[in-house]
XYZ file of C-alpha atoms in Angstrom:
567
model
C 22.579 -30.956 -14.833
C 22.618 -31.276 -11.043
C 26.174 -32.279 -10.117
C 25.934 -32.416 -6.336
C 23.352 -31.850 -3.623
C 24.246 -31.087 0.009
C 21.593 -31.186 2.726
C 22.050 -30.468 6.446
C 19.543 -30.575 9.301
C 16.551 -30.970 6.991
C 13.615 -33.036 8.355
C 15.105 -36.459 9.262
C 18.279 -35.764 7.269
C 21.182 -34.878 9.552
C 23.794 -34.377 6.827
C 24.000 -35.704 3.268
C 26.129 -34.974 0.221
C 24.886 -36.723 -2.897
C 26.845 -36.684 -6.177
C 24.660 -37.146 -9.258
C 25.566 -38.433 -12.699
C 24.172 -37.711 -16.138
C 21.510 -39.962 -17.599
C 18.976 -41.758 -15.412
C 19.371 -41.740 -11.634
C 16.951 -43.894 -9.648
C 16.213 -43.484 -5.938
C 14.719 -46.507 -4.190
C 14.199 -47.633 -0.612
C 11.584 -48.588 1.914
C 8.545 -46.381 2.408
C 9.369 -43.618 4.897
C 13.140 -43.857 4.392
C 13.324 -40.279 3.114
C 13.194 -40.518 -0.690
C 10.540 -37.840 -1.070
C 12.309 -35.704 1.557
C 15.303 -35.460 -0.799
C 12.977 -34.327 -3.584
C 11.385 -31.843 -1.157
C 14.867 -30.460 -0.420
C 15.513 -29.987 -4.141
C 12.111 -28.322 -4.480
C 13.003 -25.832 -1.736
C 16.365 -25.194 -3.389
C 14.440 -24.241 -6.532
C 12.345 -21.682 -4.645
C 9.519 -23.793 -3.220
C 7.566 -22.676 -0.179
C 9.599 -23.086 3.011
C 8.579 -23.587 6.613
C 10.218 -23.870 10.010
C 8.783 -27.392 10.108
C 11.522 -28.472 7.680
C 14.267 -27.689 10.221
C 15.453 -30.817 12.017
C 14.354 -30.887 15.648
C 16.900 -29.281 17.932
C 18.727 -27.378 15.152
C 18.644 -23.657 14.410
C 18.539 -23.898 10.602
C 18.320 -26.239 7.625
C 20.827 -25.801 4.780
C 20.449 -26.960 1.172
C 23.017 -26.370 -1.562
C 23.148 -27.581 -5.149
C 25.864 -27.374 -7.797
C 24.593 -27.208 -11.382
C 26.569 -27.494 -14.612
C 24.947 -25.492 -17.410
C 25.643 -24.159 -20.859
C 27.022 -20.613 -20.791
C 24.065 -19.505 -22.958
C 21.391 -21.167 -20.821
C 18.592 -18.799 -19.761
C 19.500 -19.329 -16.080
C 23.053 -18.069 -16.686
C 21.856 -15.143 -18.785
C 19.369 -14.149 -16.092
C 22.044 -14.420 -13.373
C 24.442 -12.201 -15.329
C 21.638 -9.701 -15.947
C 21.191 -9.487 -12.162
C 24.898 -8.838 -11.596
C 25.746 -12.377 -10.471
C 29.027 -13.768 -11.752
C 28.162 -16.923 -13.686
C 29.573 -18.958 -16.534
C 29.077 -22.712 -16.755
C 28.409 -23.388 -13.074
C 25.649 -22.197 -10.770
C 25.598 -22.816 -7.017
C 22.165 -22.375 -5.488
C 21.946 -22.227 -1.697
C 19.016 -21.845 0.656
C 18.863 -21.719 4.421
C 15.663 -21.911 6.474
C 15.840 -20.847 10.108
C 13.827 -22.331 12.953
C 11.802 -19.074 12.855
C 10.810 -19.813 9.254
C 12.996 -17.164 7.585
C 14.712 -17.945 4.275
C 18.175 -16.864 3.147
C 18.870 -17.432 -0.561
C 22.124 -17.196 -2.492
C 23.230 -17.804 -6.076
C 26.994 -18.127 -6.586
C 27.456 -16.603 -3.150
C 25.330 -13.502 -3.799
C 22.239 -12.857 -1.709
C 19.055 -12.892 -3.797
C 15.326 -12.789 -3.171
C 13.250 -15.942 -3.051
C 11.552 -14.830 -6.275
C 14.871 -14.675 -8.143
C 15.934 -18.056 -6.727
C 12.630 -19.503 -7.930
C 12.914 -17.954 -11.403
C 16.432 -19.280 -11.964
C 15.905 -22.589 -10.169
C 12.776 -23.549 -12.076
C 14.541 -22.900 -15.374
C 17.111 -25.548 -14.351
C 14.924 -28.371 -13.043
C 11.383 -29.566 -13.721
C 10.038 -31.382 -10.666
C 7.087 -33.655 -11.370
C 5.586 -34.593 -8.009
C 2.672 -36.863 -7.264
C 0.372 -33.837 -6.904
C 0.778 -33.060 -10.616
C -1.379 -36.081 -11.431
C -4.182 -34.113 -9.797
C -3.714 -31.207 -12.226
C -4.732 -33.524 -15.073
C -7.950 -34.165 -13.145
C -8.678 -30.424 -12.977
C -9.950 -29.045 -16.323
C -9.085 -25.466 -15.349
C -5.394 -26.492 -15.391
C -5.496 -27.906 -18.949
C -5.087 -24.499 -20.609
C -1.744 -24.132 -18.805
C -0.536 -27.452 -20.285
C -1.453 -26.371 -23.817
C 0.106 -22.909 -23.423
C 3.255 -24.456 -21.990
C 3.554 -26.585 -25.119
C 2.964 -23.596 -27.440
C 4.868 -21.051 -25.363
C 7.270 -19.935 -28.123
C 4.470 -19.419 -30.646
C 2.195 -17.698 -28.131
C 4.741 -15.419 -26.492
C 4.480 -12.194 -28.534
C 0.720 -12.456 -29.173
C 0.029 -13.245 -25.535
C 2.112 -10.254 -24.397
C 0.168 -7.906 -26.690
C -3.109 -9.423 -25.504
C -2.170 -9.046 -21.815
C -1.195 -5.363 -22.267
C -4.532 -4.627 -23.964
C -6.431 -6.615 -21.324
C -4.854 -4.639 -18.471
C -5.651 -1.377 -20.269
C -9.262 -2.455 -20.794
C -9.559 -3.402 -17.122
C -8.295 0.026 -16.076
C -10.830 1.809 -18.291
C -13.602 -0.500 -17.075
C -12.793 0.374 -13.459
C -13.017 4.085 -14.318
C -16.424 3.502 -15.906
C -17.600 1.583 -12.829
C -16.399 4.369 -10.545
C -18.312 6.978 -12.575
C -21.422 4.800 -12.684
C -21.717 4.619 -8.900
C -24.849 5.462 -6.901
C -26.265 8.910 -7.758
C -26.671 9.820 -4.075
C -23.019 8.956 -3.375
C -21.979 11.006 -6.409
C -23.953 14.033 -5.221
C -22.439 13.744 -1.731
C -18.954 13.471 -3.189
C -19.536 16.560 -5.391
C -20.638 18.581 -2.349
C -17.568 17.522 -0.396
C -15.202 18.297 -3.282
C -16.799 21.723 -3.815
C -16.445 22.590 -0.123
C -12.808 21.483 0.022
C -11.858 23.251 -3.218
C -13.618 26.454 -2.137
C -11.851 26.375 1.233
C -8.428 25.992 -0.385
C -9.063 28.568 -3.130
C -10.387 31.091 -0.592
C -7.065 30.873 1.251
C -5.216 32.045 -1.916
C -2.108 30.087 -1.001
C 1.218 30.761 -2.659
C 4.083 28.233 -2.929
C 6.575 28.546 -0.028
C 4.305 31.153 1.595
C 4.446 29.427 4.965
C 8.260 29.417 4.956
C 8.368 33.163 4.237
C 5.789 33.881 6.924
C 7.774 31.921 9.478
C 10.818 34.055 8.670
C 8.781 37.267 8.960
C 7.257 36.170 12.267
C 10.675 35.335 13.682
C 12.022 38.746 12.664
C 9.057 40.759 13.982
C 8.860 38.827 17.240
C 12.534 39.657 17.893
C 12.614 43.203 16.470
C 13.685 44.897 19.739
C 16.496 42.439 20.296
C 17.600 42.767 16.656
C 17.650 46.598 16.933
C 19.733 46.502 20.122
C 22.287 44.093 18.602
C 22.635 46.090 15.374
C 22.886 49.441 17.209
C 25.638 48.098 19.487
C 27.514 46.732 16.473
C 27.222 50.061 14.654
C 28.392 52.052 17.677
C 31.448 49.867 18.145
C 32.411 50.396 14.535
C 31.451 54.047 13.913
C 31.063 55.699 17.307
C 33.515 58.234 18.643
C 36.955 56.698 19.172
C 35.743 53.298 18.068
C 37.093 50.693 15.652
C 36.873 52.637 12.376
C 38.720 55.656 13.812
C 41.459 53.341 15.065
C 41.695 51.615 11.667
C 41.834 54.978 9.903
C 44.711 56.100 12.138
C 46.474 52.791 11.533
C 46.113 53.189 7.753
C 47.486 56.751 7.913
C 50.509 55.582 9.945
C 51.201 52.741 7.499
C 50.921 55.138 4.558
C 53.658 57.353 6.113
C 55.733 54.258 6.932
C 55.448 52.968 3.339
C 56.972 56.226 2.112
C 60.019 55.335 4.238
C 60.012 51.587 3.411
C 58.518 50.435 0.104
C 58.132 46.897 1.491
C 55.282 48.196 3.688
C 53.190 49.398 0.760
C 51.216 46.160 0.340
C 50.491 46.069 4.090
C 49.193 49.644 3.902
C 46.926 48.734 0.980
C 45.562 45.738 2.867
C 44.688 47.780 5.961
C 43.188 50.577 3.825
C 41.053 48.060 1.940
C 39.843 46.541 5.218
C 38.961 50.004 6.508
C 36.745 50.763 3.499
C 35.083 47.317 3.767
C 34.347 47.865 7.459
C 33.032 51.335 6.702
C 30.672 49.910 4.083
C 29.555 47.213 6.550
C 28.795 49.925 9.139
C 26.579 51.778 6.605
C 24.757 48.488 5.857
C 24.194 47.891 9.570
C 22.695 51.374 9.879
C 20.377 50.700 6.920
C 19.211 47.436 8.519
C 18.541 49.286 11.788
C 16.384 51.820 9.950
C 14.353 49.010 8.265
C 13.492 47.135 11.458
C 9.739 47.153 12.051
C 8.125 47.521 15.449
C 4.659 46.471 14.242
C 2.528 44.356 16.635
C -0.440 44.555 14.234
C 1.625 43.058 11.389
C 2.862 40.291 13.723
C -0.711 39.457 14.686
C -1.714 39.231 11.023
C 1.163 36.834 10.333
C 0.211 34.691 13.342
C -3.394 34.479 12.104
C -2.291 33.614 8.554
C 0.020 30.847 9.793
C -2.813 29.449 11.927
C -5.075 29.410 8.854
C -2.432 27.578 6.800
C -1.838 25.109 9.650
C -5.559 24.325 9.718
C -5.452 23.522 5.990
C -2.339 21.386 6.477
C -4.168 19.218 9.010
C -6.768 18.456 6.348
C -5.038 18.439 3.000
C -1.252 18.055 3.228
C 1.879 18.654 5.267
C 3.111 21.542 3.066
C 1.545 24.330 1.034
C 2.733 22.561 -2.123
C 0.919 19.357 -1.111
C -2.267 21.326 -0.413
C -2.097 22.926 -3.870
C -1.475 19.526 -5.482
C -4.484 18.110 -3.621
C -6.591 21.020 -4.847
C -5.519 20.284 -8.422
C -6.527 16.625 -8.041
C -9.944 17.275 -6.574
C -10.610 19.982 -9.145
C -10.009 17.386 -11.856
C -12.203 14.839 -10.041
C -14.944 17.418 -9.561
C -14.807 18.362 -13.225
C -15.065 14.677 -14.157
C -18.078 14.111 -11.908
C -19.825 17.305 -13.010
C -19.286 16.259 -16.610
C -19.893 12.576 -15.882
C -22.032 11.886 -18.940
C -19.433 13.326 -21.292
C -16.648 11.480 -19.490
C -18.589 8.205 -19.528
C -19.243 8.546 -23.223
C -15.552 9.201 -23.854
C -14.503 6.210 -21.714
C -16.996 3.890 -23.414
C -15.651 4.930 -26.797
C -12.098 4.329 -25.607
C -13.076 0.927 -24.159
C -14.809 -0.075 -27.398
C -11.610 0.657 -29.316
C -9.468 -1.352 -26.890
C -11.957 -4.257 -26.908
C -11.868 -4.264 -30.682
C -8.080 -4.682 -30.598
C -8.428 -7.179 -27.756
C -10.834 -9.248 -29.848
C -8.284 -9.430 -32.665
C -5.541 -10.615 -30.289
C -7.900 -13.063 -28.550
C -8.811 -14.647 -31.894
C -5.114 -14.844 -32.761
C -4.490 -16.675 -29.458
C -7.333 -19.085 -30.236
C -5.942 -19.784 -33.709
C -2.459 -20.503 -32.344
C -3.891 -22.725 -29.602
C -6.034 -24.750 -31.986
C -3.061 -25.409 -34.238
C -0.876 -26.279 -31.229
C -3.654 -28.552 -29.902
C -3.569 -30.609 -33.091
C 0.215 -30.921 -32.896
C 0.138 -31.799 -29.189
C -2.638 -34.360 -29.738
C -0.604 -36.094 -32.434
C 2.523 -36.054 -30.259
C 0.624 -37.499 -27.258
C -0.872 -40.284 -29.416
C 2.636 -41.199 -30.505
C 3.833 -41.330 -26.897
C 0.765 -43.305 -25.740
C 1.352 -45.968 -28.385
C 4.753 -46.605 -26.828
C 3.049 -46.918 -23.417
C 0.556 -49.605 -24.545
C -2.316 -47.187 -24.992
C -2.356 -47.482 -28.770
C -6.152 -47.666 -28.952
C -6.609 -44.588 -26.813
C -8.103 -41.526 -28.431
C -6.951 -38.256 -26.881
C -8.540 -34.945 -27.830
C -8.073 -31.340 -26.744
C -11.367 -29.491 -26.678
C -11.205 -25.699 -27.000
C -14.324 -23.648 -26.297
C -14.150 -19.895 -26.862
C -16.408 -17.212 -25.444
C -18.627 -15.504 -27.998
C -17.105 -12.232 -29.222
C -20.166 -10.615 -30.763
C -20.826 -6.967 -31.544
C -21.591 -6.182 -27.893
C -17.875 -6.601 -27.130
C -18.530 -7.468 -23.466
C -15.575 -7.110 -21.089
C -16.858 -10.190 -19.234
C -16.074 -12.338 -22.277
C -12.355 -11.831 -21.738
C -10.044 -13.197 -19.056
C -6.355 -12.664 -18.333
C -5.571 -15.699 -20.538
C -7.869 -14.971 -23.445
C -11.344 -16.261 -24.253
C -10.570 -19.977 -24.401
C -11.489 -22.828 -22.077
C -9.446 -25.963 -22.666
C -10.285 -29.488 -21.515
C -8.693 -32.853 -22.263
C -10.988 -35.642 -23.478
C -10.151 -39.326 -23.774
C -11.524 -42.689 -24.879
C -9.520 -45.737 -23.770
C -11.765 -48.374 -25.353
C -12.590 -48.807 -29.060
C -16.109 -47.740 -29.968
C -16.528 -45.573 -26.880
C -16.976 -41.818 -27.368
C -14.425 -39.435 -25.902
C -15.322 -38.108 -22.463
C -13.685 -35.656 -20.067
C -10.362 -37.062 -18.891
C -11.168 -36.268 -15.269
C -14.223 -38.545 -15.349
C -13.025 -41.690 -17.128
C -9.239 -42.151 -16.721
C -7.866 -44.591 -14.153
C -4.835 -43.935 -11.948
C -2.533 -45.944 -14.211
C -3.819 -44.178 -17.313
C -3.316 -40.783 -15.699
C 0.289 -41.765 -14.893
C 0.962 -42.725 -18.488
C -0.726 -39.629 -19.940
C 1.297 -37.395 -17.620
C 4.499 -39.213 -18.579
C 3.607 -38.775 -22.250
C 3.115 -35.030 -21.707
C 6.370 -34.738 -19.766
C 8.181 -36.662 -22.514
C 7.026 -34.055 -25.006
C 7.615 -31.038 -22.771
C 11.143 -32.075 -21.763
C 12.292 -31.047 -25.234
C 10.446 -27.709 -25.059
C 11.343 -26.363 -21.645
C 15.145 -26.096 -21.871
C 15.570 -27.523 -18.362
C 18.769 -29.403 -17.562
C 17.148 -31.934 -15.206
C 13.760 -33.615 -14.839
C 12.595 -35.194 -11.578
C 9.802 -37.784 -11.398
C 8.419 -38.530 -7.938
C 6.595 -41.887 -8.262
C 5.258 -41.177 -11.752
C 4.691 -44.953 -12.102
C 1.812 -45.091 -9.609
C -0.882 -47.641 -10.480
C 0.957 -49.600 -13.220
C 2.614 -53.008 -13.477
C 3.679 -55.718 -15.938
C 4.455 -54.741 -19.498
C 3.145 -51.198 -18.902
C 5.752 -50.812 -16.172
C 8.419 -51.902 -18.648
C 7.133 -49.409 -21.218
C 7.260 -46.628 -18.632
C 10.808 -47.617 -17.731
C 11.860 -47.434 -21.362
C 10.081 -44.098 -21.835
C 11.804 -42.580 -18.797
C 15.152 -43.834 -20.077
C 14.441 -42.206 -23.445
C 13.828 -38.863 -21.713
C 17.109 -39.358 -19.808
C 19.010 -39.593 -23.093
C 18.260 -35.897 -23.666
C 18.573 -34.554 -20.113
C 19.409 -35.723 -16.622
C 16.474 -37.550 -15.023
C 15.995 -38.348 -11.325
C 13.262 -40.842 -10.445
C 11.774 -42.101 -7.198
C 10.225 -45.456 -8.001
C 8.851 -48.677 -6.542
C 8.984 -50.452 -9.919
C 11.928 -52.859 -10.422
C 11.604 -52.344 -14.208
C 12.366 -48.640 -13.832
C 15.155 -49.247 -11.298
C 16.822 -51.731 -13.661
C 17.198 -48.991 -16.271
C 19.249 -46.766 -13.957
C 22.645 -45.405 -14.940
C 23.017 -44.499 -11.273
C 21.105 -46.331 -8.535
C 20.877 -44.660 -5.101
C 19.457 -46.576 -2.159
C 17.780 -44.459 0.538
C 17.622 -45.872 4.033
C 17.126 -44.620 7.548
C 18.797 -45.721 10.740
C 18.512 -44.926 14.423
C 21.386 -43.585 16.493
C 21.218 -42.084 19.982
C 17.415 -42.196 19.844
C 17.386 -40.099 16.626
C 16.450 -41.216 13.118
C 18.646 -40.185 10.188
C 18.514 -40.775 6.448
C 21.495 -42.052 4.473
C 22.152 -42.569 0.755
C 24.208 -45.403 -0.728
C 25.266 -45.753 -4.362
C 24.625 -49.359 -5.443
C 27.062 -51.410 -7.475
C 26.174 -54.478 -9.557
C 25.719 -57.003 -6.726
C 23.845 -54.542 -4.540
C 21.608 -53.627 -7.462
C 20.580 -57.272 -7.805
C 19.765 -57.451 -4.089
C 17.685 -54.274 -4.216
C 15.815 -55.301 -7.374
C 15.106 -58.695 -5.820
C 13.702 -56.948 -2.728
C 11.507 -54.739 -4.928
C 10.242 -57.812 -6.818
C 9.522 -60.006 -3.811
C 8.499 -57.336 -1.384
C 9.402 -59.403 1.703
C 11.795 -62.321 1.340
C 14.639 -62.341 -1.181
C 15.066 -65.770 -2.745
C 17.355 -67.163 -5.395
C 14.440 -67.067 -7.833
C 13.843 -63.329 -7.242
C 17.575 -62.759 -7.679
C 17.393 -64.537 -11.036
C 14.475 -62.295 -12.011
C 16.542 -59.302 -10.947
C 19.456 -60.460 -13.143
C 17.039 -60.888 -16.049
C 15.680 -57.371 -15.584
C 19.205 -55.940 -15.593
C 20.101 -57.948 -18.705
C 16.948 -56.762 -20.504
C 17.692 -53.200 -19.492
C 21.245 -53.495 -20.780
C 19.995 -54.889 -24.116
C 17.521 -52.006 -24.453
C 20.224 -49.417 -23.707
C 22.559 -50.828 -26.331
C 19.881 -51.527 -28.946
């Protein structure tokens, strides 16, 4: 559950620290006081889209931090540990948004990407905003609701389907590329032939350019090399030079070692050095004899390097890259020259994949149809508790035809099924698309019914409802209040509401207000006790003036709520 939320310099919030309790927490207050801003802050903390517009005017950054208590085996903790984040039964999520729009995200003090923050955050809290009502009015979103309900049963089959689908797409793209315009194909073949012939004619060898560079350097400096080696040789082996002096020194030390045995090792060392220097002198002479003075050879090397450089400008920065490019275009040329054979092979391969894809698609459809029956029954049960007992709710699943033609177009990334919710709210009336016949109040109750079911499937620790009670009143409002309280018995629930019936059910009641100081508006949060709760409920009931009668009604609502909680 969310233990504490800290917000600084966010929209009209200057600085807030809000402790939350388990059970049902209700946030009430006048319109524009900042209730939804608090929910927006939580949404950003969970990885929602940020913007510099959220930073309070005049500040450099907005800061949001939340402390969550979780089970050590919760998927959020397991994911954090997998990413090298120290975590046990507490997670601290933090997000900063700068006035330039940049985001800085941390989990337990460790910097993470926004994607990781979102993945972990959304496994902790399910935020149901007002915009989610609209998703019920969009049939293309209904498949997501059904798959979310059946996620555990669909998981392995859906993964196998998706892998096959991606493979089929890849093969289909190859077929499309080979089936391109004949004129373009012919032009491409001519280009590939020219390039391949040019590279093959050069008869390149790996590392050839490096060796040529070395040869060019040596030939271009042959005179200088000869002079340096000759001088070195003369200094070692010329008359009266170094080797003669070393030889005399060795002879002297040999005589001295006969007189003093301690000098024997020194004599051996000098003798050894003499022979090494003598061998080096012979090697220098050999190198001198091998030096080429060949302008014609140098010119050939220069021309060859120029040829290789010309190829590098076209096909790669090294000889190895040029050879790799040649290998690739040779394969492409072979494919295009043998296009018919390659197309036939690809079509056969695609047919095999589509056959497997059809099996997995039908398996997905079977699982969805079974889940649809279970979800329909569960929603009917929830709707009866929300005074929609005569409502008929159906989930219609239409599947693309998977005939012998095995068309790629029949498949999508999610299978071959189109799902749409149908409803009839009046006895004797046929079911019709939900988007066309449901009222605002009915949509609110259907969404609450779905969320009531999903709250037990998602594994989230907290559920947030932002004005889920839109468009309802009277006994329906009371039913919604009781339903929300039921959800709160299994997980922490935070609700923004304008319904006194919902507010009366609160285990924790937070009043959101705004005040002006030094020509700036700020939001504040106050936890209401018993007397203050009565005042706030009375205000919500009356709307304008609080009277003794509205206070009595407020007391009655609190008493009824207490009776329901202890029933």
